[in-house]
JSON list of C-alpha atoms in Angstrom, two decimals:
[
{"chain": "A", "resi": 157, "resn": "MET", "atom": "CA", "xyz": [-58.54, -29.51, 1.73]},
{"chain": "A", "resi": 158, "resn": "LYS", "atom": "CA", "xyz": [-54.68, -29.12, 1.74]},
{"chain": "A", "resi": 159, "resn": "GLY", "atom": "CA", "xyz": [-52.13, -27.34, 4.18]},
{"chain": "A", "resi": 160, "resn": "VAL", "atom": "CA", "xyz": [-49.41, -25.44, 4.46]},
{"chain": "A", "resi": 161, "resn": "ILE", "atom": "CA", "xyz": [-46.79, -24.64, 7.29]},
{"chain": "A", "resi": 162, "resn": "LEU", "atom": "CA", "xyz": [-44.73, -21.58, 6.84]},
{"chain": "A", "resi": 163, "resn": "ALA", "atom": "CA", "xyz": [-41.27, -22.71, 8.78]},
{"chain": "A", "resi": 164, "resn": "GLY", "atom": "CA", "xyz": [-38.58, -20.62, 7.11]},
{"chain": "A", "resi": 165, "resn": "GLY", "atom": "CA", "xyz": [-37.81, -16.99, 8.11]},
{"chain": "A", "resi": 166, "resn": "THR", "atom": "CA", "xyz": [-34.08, -16.19, 10.14]},
{"chain": "A", "resi": 167, "resn": "GLY", "atom": "CA", "xyz": [-35.58, -16.20, 13.96]},
{"chain": "A", "resi": 168, "resn": "SER", "atom": "CA", "xyz": [-33.51, -13.00, 14.05]},
{"chain": "A", "resi": 169, "resn": "ARG", "atom": "CA", "xyz": [-36.01, -12.20, 17.59]},
{"chain": "A", "resi": 170, "resn": "LEU", "atom": "CA", "xyz": [-34.86, -15.38, 19.54]},
{"chain": "A", "resi": 171, "resn": "ARG", "atom": "CA", "xyz": [-30.99, -15.29, 18.51]},
{"chain": "A", "resi": 172, "resn": "PRO", "atom": "CA", "xyz": [-28.46, -16.72, 19.57]},
{"chain": "A", "resi": 173, "resn": "LEU", "atom": "CA", "xyz": [-30.32, -20.11, 19.56]},
{"chain": "A", "resi": 174, "resn": "THR", "atom": "CA", "xyz": [-31.50, -19.35, 16.05]},
{"chain": "A", "resi": 175, "resn": "LYS", "atom": "CA", "xyz": [-27.88, -19.30, 15.05]},
{"chain": "A", "resi": 176, "resn": "ILE", "atom": "CA", "xyz": [-27.54, -22.79, 14.83]},
{"chain": "A", "resi": 177, "resn": "ILE", "atom": "CA", "xyz": [-31.25, -24.42, 14.76]},
{"chain": "A", "resi": 178, "resn": "ASN", "atom": "CA", "xyz": [-34.34, -23.41, 13.04]},
{"chain": "A", "resi": 179, "resn": "LYS", "atom": "CA", "xyz": [-37.00, -21.36, 15.61]},
{"chain": "A", "resi": 180, "resn": "HIS", "atom": "CA", "xyz": [-39.97, -23.99, 14.72]},
{"chain": "A", "resi": 181, "resn": "LEU", "atom": "CA", "xyz": [-37.41, -26.72, 15.99]},
{"chain": "A", "resi": 182, "resn": "LEU", "atom": "CA", "xyz": [-37.22, -24.85, 19.22]},
{"chain": "A", "resi": 183, "resn": "PRO", "atom": "CA", "xyz": [-39.53, -26.56, 22.28]},
{"chain": "A", "resi": 184, "resn": "VAL", "atom": "CA", "xyz": [-42.76, -25.67, 23.33]},
{"chain": "A", "resi": 185, "resn": "GLY", "atom": "CA", "xyz": [-43.29, -27.78, 26.39]},
{"chain": "A", "resi": 186, "resn": "SER", "atom": "CA", "xyz": [-42.17, -31.09, 25.53]},
{"chain": "A", "resi": 187, "resn": "ASP", "atom": "CA", "xyz": [-42.21, -31.15, 21.49]},
{"chain": "A", "resi": 188, "resn": "PRO", "atom": "CA", "xyz": [-40.93, -29.46, 19.02]},
{"chain": "A", "resi": 189, "resn": "MET", "atom": "CA", "xyz": [-42.75, -26.45, 17.89]},
{"chain": "A", "resi": 190, "resn": "ILE", "atom": "CA", "xyz": [-43.64, -27.75, 14.54]},
{"chain": "A", "resi": 191, "resn": "TYR", "atom": "CA", "xyz": [-45.31, -30.16, 16.35]},
{"chain": "A", "resi": 192, "resn": "TRP", "atom": "CA", "xyz": [-48.28, -28.10, 16.89]},
{"chain": "A", "resi": 193, "resn": "PRO", "atom": "CA", "xyz": [-49.36, -26.58, 13.56]},
{"chain": "A", "resi": 194, "resn": "ILE", "atom": "CA", "xyz": [-49.17, -30.12, 12.02]},
{"chain": "A", "resi": 195, "resn": "SER", "atom": "CA", "xyz": [-51.51, -31.89, 15.12]},
{"chain": "A", "resi": 196, "resn": "LYS", "atom": "CA", "xyz": [-53.93, -28.30, 14.65]},
{"chain": "A", "resi": 197, "resn": "LEU", "atom": "CA", "xyz": [-54.29, -29.54, 10.70]},
{"chain": "A", "resi": 198, "resn": "ARG", "atom": "CA", "xyz": [-54.59, -32.74, 11.37]},
{"chain": "A", "resi": 199, "resn": "ASP", "atom": "CA", "xyz": [-57.19, -32.83, 14.38]},
{"chain": "A", "resi": 200, "resn": "ALA", "atom": "CA", "xyz": [-59.36, -30.16, 12.15]},
{"chain": "A", "resi": 201, "resn": "GLY", "atom": "CA", "xyz": [-59.01, -33.51, 8.98]},
{"chain": "A", "resi": 202, "resn": "ILE", "atom": "CA", "xyz": [-56.10, -31.71, 6.93]},
{"chain": "A", "resi": 203, "resn": "CYS", "atom": "CA", "xyz": [-52.96, -34.50, 5.96]},
{"chain": "A", "resi": 204, "resn": "ASP", "atom": "CA", "xyz": [-51.93, -33.44, 3.38]},
{"chain": "A", "resi": 205, "resn": "ILE", "atom": "CA", "xyz": [-49.27, -30.68, 4.07]},
{"chain": "A", "resi": 206, "resn": "MET", "atom": "CA", "xyz": [-46.31, -29.25, 2.93]},
{"chain": "A", "resi": 207, "resn": "ILE", "atom": "CA", "xyz": [-43.66, -27.58, 5.05]},
{"chain": "A", "resi": 208, "resn": "VAL", "atom": "CA", "xyz": [-41.92, -24.38, 3.55]},
{"chain": "A", "resi": 209, "resn": "THR", "atom": "CA", "xyz": [-38.63, -23.76, 5.01]},
{"chain": "A", "resi": 210, "resn": "ASN", "atom": "CA", "xyz": [-34.79, -22.61, 3.68]},
{"chain": "A", "resi": 211, "resn": "GLN", "atom": "CA", "xyz": [-32.49, -24.63, 2.42]},
{"chain": "A", "resi": 212, "resn": "HIS", "atom": "CA", "xyz": [-30.08, -24.34, 5.17]},
{"chain": "A", "resi": 213, "resn": "HIS", "atom": "CA", "xyz": [-32.54, -26.20, 7.44]},
{"chain": "A", "resi": 214, "resn": "LEU", "atom": "CA", "xyz": [-34.49, -28.37, 5.53]},
{"chain": "A", "resi": 215, "resn": "SER", "atom": "CA", "xyz": [-32.32, -31.74, 5.97]},
{"chain": "A", "resi": 216, "resn": "SER", "atom": "CA", "xyz": [-33.53, -30.81, 10.26]},
{"chain": "A", "resi": 217, "resn": "PHE", "atom": "CA", "xyz": [-36.84, -31.19, 9.25]},
{"chain": "A", "resi": 218, "resn": "ILE", "atom": "CA", "xyz": [-36.83, -34.34, 7.26]},
{"chain": "A", "resi": 219, "resn": "GLU", "atom": "CA", "xyz": [-34.27, -35.68, 10.09]},
{"chain": "A", "resi": 220, "resn": "LEU", "atom": "CA", "xyz": [-37.25, -34.72, 12.52]},
{"chain": "A", "resi": 221, "resn": "LEU", "atom": "CA", "xyz": [-40.43, -35.44, 10.46]},
{"chain": "A", "resi": 222, "resn": "GLY", "atom": "CA", "xyz": [-39.85, -37.65, 7.67]},
{"chain": "A", "resi": 223, "resn": "LEU", "atom": "CA", "xyz": [-42.74, -37.79, 5.42]},
{"chain": "A", "resi": 224, "resn": "GLY", "atom": "CA", "xyz": [-45.08, -37.72, 8.44]},
{"chain": "A", "resi": 225, "resn": "GLU", "atom": "CA", "xyz": [-45.91, -41.26, 9.68]},
{"chain": "A", "resi": 226, "resn": "ALA", "atom": "CA", "xyz": [-45.17, -40.61, 13.05]},
{"chain": "A", "resi": 227, "resn": "MET", "atom": "CA", "xyz": [-48.09, -38.14, 13.21]},
{"chain": "A", "resi": 228, "resn": "SER", "atom": "CA", "xyz": [-50.31, -39.76, 10.70]},
{"chain": "A", "resi": 229, "resn": "VAL", "atom": "CA", "xyz": [-50.28, -36.72, 7.89]},
{"chain": "A", "resi": 230, "resn": "ASN", "atom": "CA", "xyz": [-48.51, -36.82, 4.70]},
{"chain": "A", "resi": 231, "resn": "LEU", "atom": "CA", "xyz": [-45.98, -34.28, 4.43]},
{"chain": "A", "resi": 232, "resn": "VAL", "atom": "CA", "xyz": [-43.90, -32.39, 1.40]},
{"chain": "A", "resi": 233, "resn": "TYR", "atom": "CA", "xyz": [-41.46, -29.72, 1.67]},
{"chain": "A", "resi": 234, "resn": "GLN", "atom": "CA", "xyz": [-40.74, -26.82, -0.27]},
{"chain": "A", "resi": 235, "resn": "ILE", "atom": "CA", "xyz": [-37.82, -24.51, -0.23]},
{"chain": "A", "resi": 236, "resn": "GLN", "atom": "CA", "xyz": [-38.28, -21.03, -0.43]},
{"chain": "A", "resi": 237, "resn": "LYS", "atom": "CA", "xyz": [-36.33, -19.19, -2.58]},
{"chain": "A", "resi": 238, "resn": "THR", "atom": "CA", "xyz": [-36.48, -15.42, -1.67]},
{"chain": "A", "resi": 239, "resn": "GLU", "atom": "CA", "xyz": [-35.43, -15.37, 1.89]},
{"chain": "A", "resi": 240, "resn": "GLY", "atom": "CA", "xyz": [-36.87, -13.04, 4.14]},
{"chain": "A", "resi": 241, "resn": "GLY", "atom": "CA", "xyz": [-39.69, -12.36, 0.88]},
{"chain": "A", "resi": 242, "resn": "GLY", "atom": "CA", "xyz": [-42.72, -12.27, 3.08]},
{"chain": "A", "resi": 243, "resn": "ILE", "atom": "CA", "xyz": [-45.47, -14.75, 3.95]},
{"chain": "A", "resi": 244, "resn": "ALA", "atom": "CA", "xyz": [-46.96, -14.13, 0.34]},
{"chain": "A", "resi": 245, "resn": "ASP", "atom": "CA", "xyz": [-43.60, -14.52, -1.40]},
{"chain": "A", "resi": 246, "resn": "ALA", "atom": "CA", "xyz": [-43.38, -17.91, 0.59]},
{"chain": "A", "resi": 247, "resn": "LEU", "atom": "CA", "xyz": [-46.66, -19.04, -0.51]},
{"chain": "A", "resi": 248, "resn": "LEU", "atom": "CA", "xyz": [-46.24, -18.99, -4.12]},
{"chain": "A", "resi": 249, "resn": "GLY", "atom": "CA", "xyz": [-44.21, -21.92, -3.85]},
{"chain": "A", "resi": 250, "resn": "ALA", "atom": "CA", "xyz": [-47.21, -24.12, -2.77]},
{"chain": "A", "resi": 251, "resn": "LYS", "atom": "CA", "xyz": [-49.40, -23.18, -5.91]},
{"chain": "A", "resi": 252, "resn": "GLU", "atom": "CA", "xyz": [-48.64, -26.76, -7.43]},
{"chain": "A", "resi": 253, "resn": "PHE", "atom": "CA", "xyz": [-48.84, -28.17, -4.38]},
{"chain": "A", "resi": 254, "resn": "ILE", "atom": "CA", "xyz": [-52.70, -27.12, -3.54]},
{"chain": "A", "resi": 255, "resn": "GLY", "atom": "CA", "xyz": [-53.54, -27.57, -7.06]},
{"chain": "A", "resi": 256, "resn": "GLU", "atom": "CA", "xyz": [-57.00, -26.79, -7.59]},
{"chain": "A", "resi": 257, "resn": "ASP", "atom": "CA", "xyz": [-58.15, -27.28, -3.55]},
{"chain": "A", "resi": 258, "resn": "LYS", "atom": "CA", "xyz": [-58.94, -24.74, -1.46]},
{"chain": "A", "resi": 259, "resn": "PHE", "atom": "CA", "xyz": [-56.04, -24.34, 1.42]},
{"chain": "A", "resi": 260, "resn": "VAL", "atom": "CA", "xyz": [-55.29, -23.26, 4.95]},
{"chain": "A", "resi": 261, "resn": "VAL", "atom": "CA", "xyz": [-52.05, -21.53, 5.87]},
{"chain": "A", "resi": 262, "resn": "LEU", "atom": "CA", "xyz": [-50.32, -21.30, 9.32]},
{"chain": "A", "resi": 263, "resn": "LEU", "atom": "CA", "xyz": [-47.37, -19.35, 10.23]},
{"chain": "A", "resi": 264, "resn": "GLY", "atom": "CA", "xyz": [-45.18, -22.39, 12.25]},
{"chain": "A", "resi": 265, "resn": "ASP", "atom": "CA", "xyz": [-44.53, -20.19, 15.15]},
{"chain": "A", "resi": 266, "resn": "ASN", "atom": "CA", "xyz": [-48.17, -19.37, 16.25]},
{"chain": "A", "resi": 267, "resn": "ILE", "atom": "CA", "xyz": [-49.23, -21.74, 18.83]},
{"chain": "A", "resi": 268, "resn": "PHE", "atom": "CA", "xyz": [-52.85, -21.71, 19.96]},
{"chain": "A", "resi": 269, "resn": "GLU", "atom": "CA", "xyz": [-55.67, -23.36, 22.30]},
{"chain": "A", "resi": 270, "resn": "ASP", "atom": "CA", "xyz": [-58.48, -22.98, 19.64]},
{"chain": "A", "resi": 271, "resn": "SER", "atom": "CA", "xyz": [-59.31, -26.49, 17.84]},
{"chain": "A", "resi": 272, "resn": "LEU", "atom": "CA", "xyz": [-59.05, -25.54, 13.92]},
{"chain": "A", "resi": 273, "resn": "ALA", "atom": "CA", "xyz": [-62.03, -27.75, 12.81]},
{"chain": "A", "resi": 274, "resn": "PRO", "atom": "CA", "xyz": [-64.83, -25.16, 13.49]},
{"chain": "A", "resi": 275, "resn": "TYR", "atom": "CA", "xyz": [-63.20, -22.40, 11.66]},
{"chain": "A", "resi": 276, "resn": "VAL", "atom": "CA", "xyz": [-62.12, -24.79, 8.85]},
{"chain": "A", "resi": 277, "resn": "HIS", "atom": "CA", "xyz": [-65.74, -26.33, 8.54]},
{"chain": "A", "resi": 278, "resn": "ALA", "atom": "CA", "xyz": [-66.92, -22.63, 8.10]},
{"chain": "A", "resi": 279, "resn": "PHE", "atom": "CA", "xyz": [-64.36, -21.90, 5.46]},
{"chain": "A", "resi": 280, "resn": "HIS", "atom": "CA", "xyz": [-65.68, -25.19, 3.38]},
{"chain": "A", "resi": 281, "resn": "SER", "atom": "CA", "xyz": [-69.41, -24.32, 3.42]},
{"chain": "A", "resi": 282, "resn": "GLN", "atom": "CA", "xyz": [-67.81, -20.73, 2.12]},
{"chain": "A", "resi": 283, "resn": "LYS", "atom": "CA", "xyz": [-68.15, -21.07, -2.13]},
{"chain": "A", "resi": 284, "resn": "THR", "atom": "CA", "xyz": [-65.19, -18.50, -2.42]},
{"chain": "A", "resi": 285, "resn": "GLY", "atom": "CA", "xyz": [-62.84, -15.94, -1.02]},
{"chain": "A", "resi": 286, "resn": "ALA", "atom": "CA", "xyz": [-60.73, -16.44, 2.15]},
{"chain": "A", "resi": 287, "resn": "ARG", "atom": "CA", "xyz": [-61.07, -16.42, 6.05]},
{"chain": "A", "resi": 288, "resn": "VAL", "atom": "CA", "xyz": [-58.59, -14.90, 8.85]},
{"chain": "A", "resi": 289, "resn": "LEU", "atom": "CA", "xyz": [-58.46, -15.65, 12.16]},
{"chain": "A", "resi": 290, "resn": "LEU", "atom": "CA", "xyz": [-58.51, -12.84, 14.67]},
{"chain": "A", "resi": 291, "resn": "LYS", "atom": "CA", "xyz": [-57.42, -12.54, 18.19]},
{"chain": "A", "resi": 292, "resn": "GLN", "atom": "CA", "xyz": [-57.64, -9.78, 20.74]},
{"chain": "A", "resi": 293, "resn": "VAL", "atom": "CA", "xyz": [-54.01, -8.88, 22.62]},
{"chain": "A", "resi": 294, "resn": "GLU", "atom": "CA", "xyz": [-52.49, -6.10, 24.47]},
{"chain": "A", "resi": 295, "resn": "ASP", "atom": "CA", "xyz": [-50.35, -4.87, 21.71]},
{"chain": "A", "resi": 296, "resn": "PRO", "atom": "CA", "xyz": [-51.99, -4.93, 18.63]},
{"chain": "A", "resi": 297, "resn": "GLY", "atom": "CA", "xyz": [-49.63, -2.42, 16.83]},
{"chain": "A", "resi": 298, "resn": "ARG", "atom": "CA", "xyz": [-47.23, -5.50, 16.40]},
{"chain": "A", "resi": 299, "resn": "TYR", "atom": "CA", "xyz": [-49.39, -7.19, 13.80]},
{"chain": "A", "resi": 300, "resn": "GLY", "atom": "CA", "xyz": [-51.56, -6.79, 10.92]},
{"chain": "A", "resi": 301, "resn": "VAL", "atom": "CA", "xyz": [-55.04, -4.85, 12.72]},
{"chain": "A", "resi": 302, "resn": "PRO", "atom": "CA", "xyz": [-58.04, -5.00, 11.33]},
{"chain": "A", "resi": 303, "resn": "GLU", "atom": "CA", "xyz": [-60.87, -1.94, 10.98]},
{"chain": "A", "resi": 304, "resn": "LEU", "atom": "CA", "xyz": [-64.04, -3.69, 12.18]},
{"chain": "A", "resi": 305, "resn": "ASP", "atom": "CA", "xyz": [-66.99, -2.55, 11.35]},
{"chain": "A", "resi": 306, "resn": "HIS", "atom": "CA", "xyz": [-69.45, -4.94, 13.77]},
{"chain": "A", "resi": 307, "resn": "ALA", "atom": "CA", "xyz": [-72.44, -4.05, 12.74]},
{"chain": "A", "resi": 308, "resn": "ALA", "atom": "CA", "xyz": [-72.00, -5.57, 9.21]},
{"chain": "A", "resi": 309, "resn": "ASN", "atom": "CA", "xyz": [-69.73, -8.32, 10.47]},
{"chain": "A", "resi": 310, "resn": "ARG", "atom": "CA", "xyz": [-66.96, -7.34, 8.28]},
{"chain": "A", "resi": 311, "resn": "ILE", "atom": "CA", "xyz": [-63.31, -6.17, 7.90]},
{"chain": "A", "resi": 312, "resn": "ARG", "atom": "CA", "xyz": [-62.95, -2.75, 6.31]},
{"chain": "A", "resi": 313, "resn": "LYS", "atom": "CA", "xyz": [-59.27, -2.82, 6.20]},
{"chain": "A", "resi": 314, "resn": "ILE", "atom": "CA", "xyz": [-56.24, -4.36, 7.58]},
{"chain": "A", "resi": 315, "resn": "ARG", "atom": "CA", "xyz": [-53.42, -2.29, 8.27]},
{"chain": "A", "resi": 316, "resn": "GLU", "atom": "CA", "xyz": [-49.83, -3.76, 9.02]},
{"chain": "A", "resi": 317, "resn": "LYS", "atom": "CA", "xyz": [-48.08, -2.56, 12.18]},
{"chain": "A", "resi": 318, "resn": "PRO", "atom": "CA", "xyz": [-49.98, 0.52, 12.72]},
{"chain": "A", "resi": 319, "resn": "VAL", "atom": "CA", "xyz": [-49.10, 3.38, 15.17]},
{"chain": "A", "resi": 320, "resn": "HIS", "atom": "CA", "xyz": [-52.43, 3.76, 15.94]},
{"chain": "A", "resi": 321, "resn": "PRO", "atom": "CA", "xyz": [-54.38, 0.74, 16.16]},
{"chain": "A", "resi": 322, "resn": "ALA", "atom": "CA", "xyz": [-58.06, 0.78, 15.09]},
{"chain": "A", "resi": 323, "resn": "SER", "atom": "CA", "xyz": [-58.98, -1.85, 17.42]},
{"chain": "A", "resi": 324, "resn": "SER", "atom": "CA", "xyz": [-57.32, -4.25, 20.10]},
{"chain": "A", "resi": 325, "resn": "PHE", "atom": "CA", "xyz": [-57.77, -7.21, 17.49]},
{"chain": "A", "resi": 326, "resn": "CYS", "atom": "CA", "xyz": [-54.65, -8.79, 15.23]},
{"chain": "A", "resi": 327, "resn": "VAL", "atom": "CA", "xyz": [-55.12, -10.77, 12.64]},
{"chain": "A", "resi": 328, "resn": "THR", "atom": "CA", "xyz": [-53.12, -13.94, 13.17]},
{"chain": "A", "resi": 329, "resn": "GLY", "atom": "CA", "xyz": [-50.86, -16.31, 11.14]},
{"chain": "A", "resi": 330, "resn": "ILE", "atom": "CA", "xyz": [-53.93, -18.45, 10.03]},
{"chain": "A", "resi": 331, "resn": "TYR", "atom": "CA", "xyz": [-55.26, -17.96, 7.11]},
{"chain": "A", "resi": 332, "resn": "MET", "atom": "CA", "xyz": [-57.71, -19.83, 4.81]},
{"chain": "A", "resi": 333, "resn": "TYR", "atom": "CA", "xyz": [-57.07, -18.93, 1.06]},
{"chain": "A", "resi": 334, "resn": "ASP", "atom": "CA", "xyz": [-59.11, -20.39, -2.39]},
{"chain": "A", "resi": 335, "resn": "GLN", "atom": "CA", "xyz": [-57.13, -20.09, -5.93]},
{"chain": "A", "resi": 336, "resn": "GLU", "atom": "CA", "xyz": [-57.46, -16.10, -6.18]},
{"chain": "A", "resi": 337, "resn": "VAL", "atom": "CA", "xyz": [-54.71, -15.94, -3.71]},
{"chain": "A", "resi": 338, "resn": "PHE", "atom": "CA", "xyz": [-52.02, -17.18, -6.17]},
{"chain": "A", "resi": 339, "resn": "ARG", "atom": "CA", "xyz": [-53.63, -14.06, -8.70]},
{"chain": "A", "resi": 340, "resn": "PHE", "atom": "CA", "xyz": [-54.03, -11.45, -5.83]},
{"chain": "A", "resi": 341, "resn": "ILE", "atom": "CA", "xyz": [-50.17, -11.96, -5.19]},
{"chain": "A", "resi": 342, "resn": "LYS", "atom": "CA", "xyz": [-49.07, -11.21, -8.07]},
{"chain": "A", "resi": 343, "resn": "LYS", "atom": "CA", "xyz": [-50.67, -8.21, -8.42]},
{"chain": "A", "resi": 344, "resn": "ILE", "atom": "CA", "xyz": [-49.11, -6.41, -5.30]},
{"chain": "A", "resi": 345, "resn": "GLN", "atom": "CA", "xyz": [-45.54, -4.84, -4.75]},
{"chain": "A", "resi": 346, "resn": "PRO", "atom": "CA", "xyz": [-42.79, -5.37, -2.16]},
{"chain": "A", "resi": 347, "resn": "SER", "atom": "CA", "xyz": [-43.35, -3.16, 0.79]},
{"chain": "A", "resi": 348, "resn": "GLU", "atom": "CA", "xyz": [-40.97, -0.60, 2.37]},
{"chain": "A", "resi": 349, "resn": "ARG", "atom": "CA", "xyz": [-39.62, -3.76, 4.05]},
{"chain": "A", "resi": 350, "resn": "ASN", "atom": "CA", "xyz": [-39.44, -5.06, 0.68]},
{"chain": "A", "resi": 351, "resn": "GLU", "atom": "CA", "xyz": [-41.35, -7.96, 1.31]},
{"chain": "A", "resi": 352, "resn": "LEU", "atom": "CA", "xyz": [-44.66, -9.33, -0.34]},
{"chain": "A", "resi": 353, "resn": "GLU", "atom": "CA", "xyz": [-47.12, -8.90, 2.89]},
{"chain": "A", "resi": 354, "resn": "ILE", "atom": "CA", "xyz": [-49.75, -10.91, 3.38]},
{"chain": "A", "resi": 355, "resn": "THR", "atom": "CA", "xyz": [-51.74, -7.75, 4.44]},
{"chain": "A", "resi": 356, "resn": "ASP", "atom": "CA", "xyz": [-51.86, -6.36, 1.00]},
{"chain": "A", "resi": 357, "resn": "VAL", "atom": "CA", "xyz": [-53.42, -9.98, -0.32]},
{"chain": "A", "resi": 358, "resn": "ASN", "atom": "CA", "xyz": [-56.00, -9.98, 2.56]},
{"chain": "A", "resi": 359, "resn": "ASN", "atom": "CA", "xyz": [-56.87, -6.19, 1.63]},
{"chain": "A", "resi": 360, "resn": "LEU", "atom": "CA", "xyz": [-57.55, -7.20, -2.15]},
{"chain": "A", "resi": 361, "resn": "TYR", "atom": "CA", "xyz": [-59.86, -9.80, -0.78]},
{"chain": "A", "resi": 362, "resn": "ILE", "atom": "CA", "xyz": [-61.38, -7.32, 1.40]},
{"chain": "A", "resi": 363, "resn": "GLN", "atom": "CA", "xyz": [-62.00, -5.28, -1.90]},
{"chain": "A", "resi": 364, "resn": "SER", "atom": "CA", "xyz": [-63.83, -7.75, -3.79]},
{"chain": "A", "resi": 365, "resn": "ASN", "atom": "CA", "xyz": [-65.76, -8.64, -0.63]},
{"chain": "A", "resi": 366, "resn": "GLU", "atom": "CA", "xyz": [-64.62, -12.01, -0.13]},
{"chain": "A", "resi": 367, "resn": "LEU", "atom": "CA", "xyz": [-62.64, -12.13, 3.09]},
{"chain": "A", "resi": 368, "resn": "GLN", "atom": "CA", "xyz": [-64.46, -13.39, 6.33]},
{"chain": "A", "resi": 369, "resn": "PHE", "atom": "CA", "xyz": [-63.14, -13.33, 9.53]},
{"chain": "A", "resi": 370, "resn": "ASP", "atom": "CA", "xyz": [-63.33, -15.30, 12.88]},
{"chain": "A", "resi": 371, "resn": "ILE", "atom": "CA", "xyz": [-62.66, -14.90, 16.38]},
{"chain": "A", "resi": 372, "resn": "LEU", "atom": "CA", "xyz": [-60.16, -17.10, 18.31]},
{"chain": "A", "resi": 373, "resn": "SER", "atom": "CA", "xyz": [-61.85, -17.68, 21.95]},
{"chain": "A", "resi": 374, "resn": "GLY", "atom": "CA", "xyz": [-58.88, -19.35, 23.48]},
{"chain": "A", "resi": 375, "resn": "TRP", "atom": "CA", "xyz": [-55.41, -18.16, 24.15]},
{"chain": "A", "resi": 376, "resn": "TRP", "atom": "CA", "xyz": [-52.97, -17.49, 20.82]},
{"chain": "A", "resi": 377, "resn": "ILE", "atom": "CA", "xyz": [-48.87, -16.74, 20.63]},
{"chain": "A", "resi": 378, "resn": "ASP", "atom": "CA", "xyz": [-46.75, -15.40, 18.20]},
{"chain": "A", "resi": 379, "resn": "ALA", "atom": "CA", "xyz": [-43.52, -17.93, 19.95]},
{"chain": "A", "resi": 380, "resn": "GLY", "atom": "CA", "xyz": [-41.12, -15.65, 18.32]},
{"chain": "A", "resi": 381, "resn": "THR", "atom": "CA", "xyz": [-39.61, -13.93, 21.16]},
{"chain": "A", "resi": 382, "resn": "HIS", "atom": "CA", "xyz": [-37.44, -15.00, 23.86]},
{"chain": "A", "resi": 383, "resn": "GLU", "atom": "CA", "xyz": [-40.74, -14.07, 25.99]},
{"chain": "A", "resi": 384, "resn": "SER", "atom": "CA", "xyz": [-43.22, -15.57, 24.06]},
{"chain": "A", "resi": 385, "resn": "LEU", "atom": "CA", "xyz": [-41.56, -18.94, 23.53]},
{"chain": "A", "resi": 386, "resn": "PHE", "atom": "CA", "xyz": [-41.34, -18.76, 27.65]},
{"chain": "A", "resi": 387, "resn": "LYS", "atom": "CA", "xyz": [-45.13, -18.15, 27.96]},
{"chain": "A", "resi": 388, "resn": "ALA", "atom": "CA", "xyz": [-46.07, -20.53, 25.34]},
{"chain": "A", "resi": 389, "resn": "THR", "atom": "CA", "xyz": [-44.84, -23.38, 27.07]},
{"chain": "A", "resi": 390, "resn": "GLN", "atom": "CA", "xyz": [-45.80, -21.67, 30.46]},
{"chain": "A", "resi": 391, "resn": "TYR", "atom": "CA", "xyz": [-49.29, -22.31, 28.69]},
{"chain": "A", "resi": 392, "resn": "VAL", "atom": "CA", "xyz": [-48.80, -25.46, 27.50]},
{"chain": "A", "resi": 393, "resn": "TYR", "atom": "CA", "xyz": [-47.84, -27.02, 30.75]},
{"chain": "A", "resi": 394, "resn": "GLU", "atom": "CA", "xyz": [-50.87, -25.14, 32.36]},
{"chain": "A", "resi": 395, "resn": "GLY", "atom": "CA", "xyz": [-53.48, -26.39, 30.05]},
{"chain": "A", "resi": 396, "resn": "PHE", "atom": "CA", "xyz": [-52.24, -29.74, 28.91]},
{"chain": "A", "resi": 397, "resn": "SER", "atom": "CA", "xyz": [-51.15, -32.98, 30.64]},
{"chain": "A", "resi": 398, "resn": "LYS", "atom": "CA", "xyz": [-47.39, -33.49, 30.79]},
{"chain": "A", "resi": 399, "resn": "GLU", "atom": "CA", "xyz": [-47.67, -36.53, 28.39]},
{"chain": "A", "resi": 400, "resn": "SER", "atom": "CA", "xyz": [-47.17, -35.35, 24.47]},
{"chain": "A", "resi": 401, "resn": "SER", "atom": "CA", "xyz": [-50.42, -34.34, 22.79]},
{"chain": "A", "resi": 402, "resn": "PHE", "atom": "CA", "xyz": [-49.07, -35.83, 19.66]}
]
């Protein structure tokens, strides 16, 4: 299985810092944010990893990470051609790298406590389809929100940033896909935000009865704002030793 880390975007919510540096290179604790998704994939046994970023910041990632030798992984890089085109658009650039494999996608600003290993194992045992990880949050309307059928242990539908959320859960930036994802991406249309929404892709999996889910048990943070980045650092220092975990 392979891994894809999405580390592009403008980082507008973290300005003025992101006027001079990619947000995924900002520190979380004593390490750059990008170390977190790399280490989570590596520790789950996924060592072939593509980082998708923008042209402007590519050289910074290469200077910091090289080909991944220091973190015991194999890194390749891909430039997202359409900046601001959405998560699904960014995934299209990884098709050749993925080949015929299943793969795990992480948004580079998702910092979380759980090991990915049990979820990756469950996905490996899943013959076809996709798998997403959910987390109960105080403000689900900021994210994609699943409408859950608890009796059937399934997601009925996912709505992107709803005014009236159907549950207190959000779909985190941790996704697992088979090859069908690329066909689904080709089928969707840009949203009102002019993005190819990953929520639309996940809903196509739901319509095919091919989307499974798990719920994260530990803490999870979308570290894309000043407040959440600060909170992520607090969690890291409360839950881990001061020595680097990488």
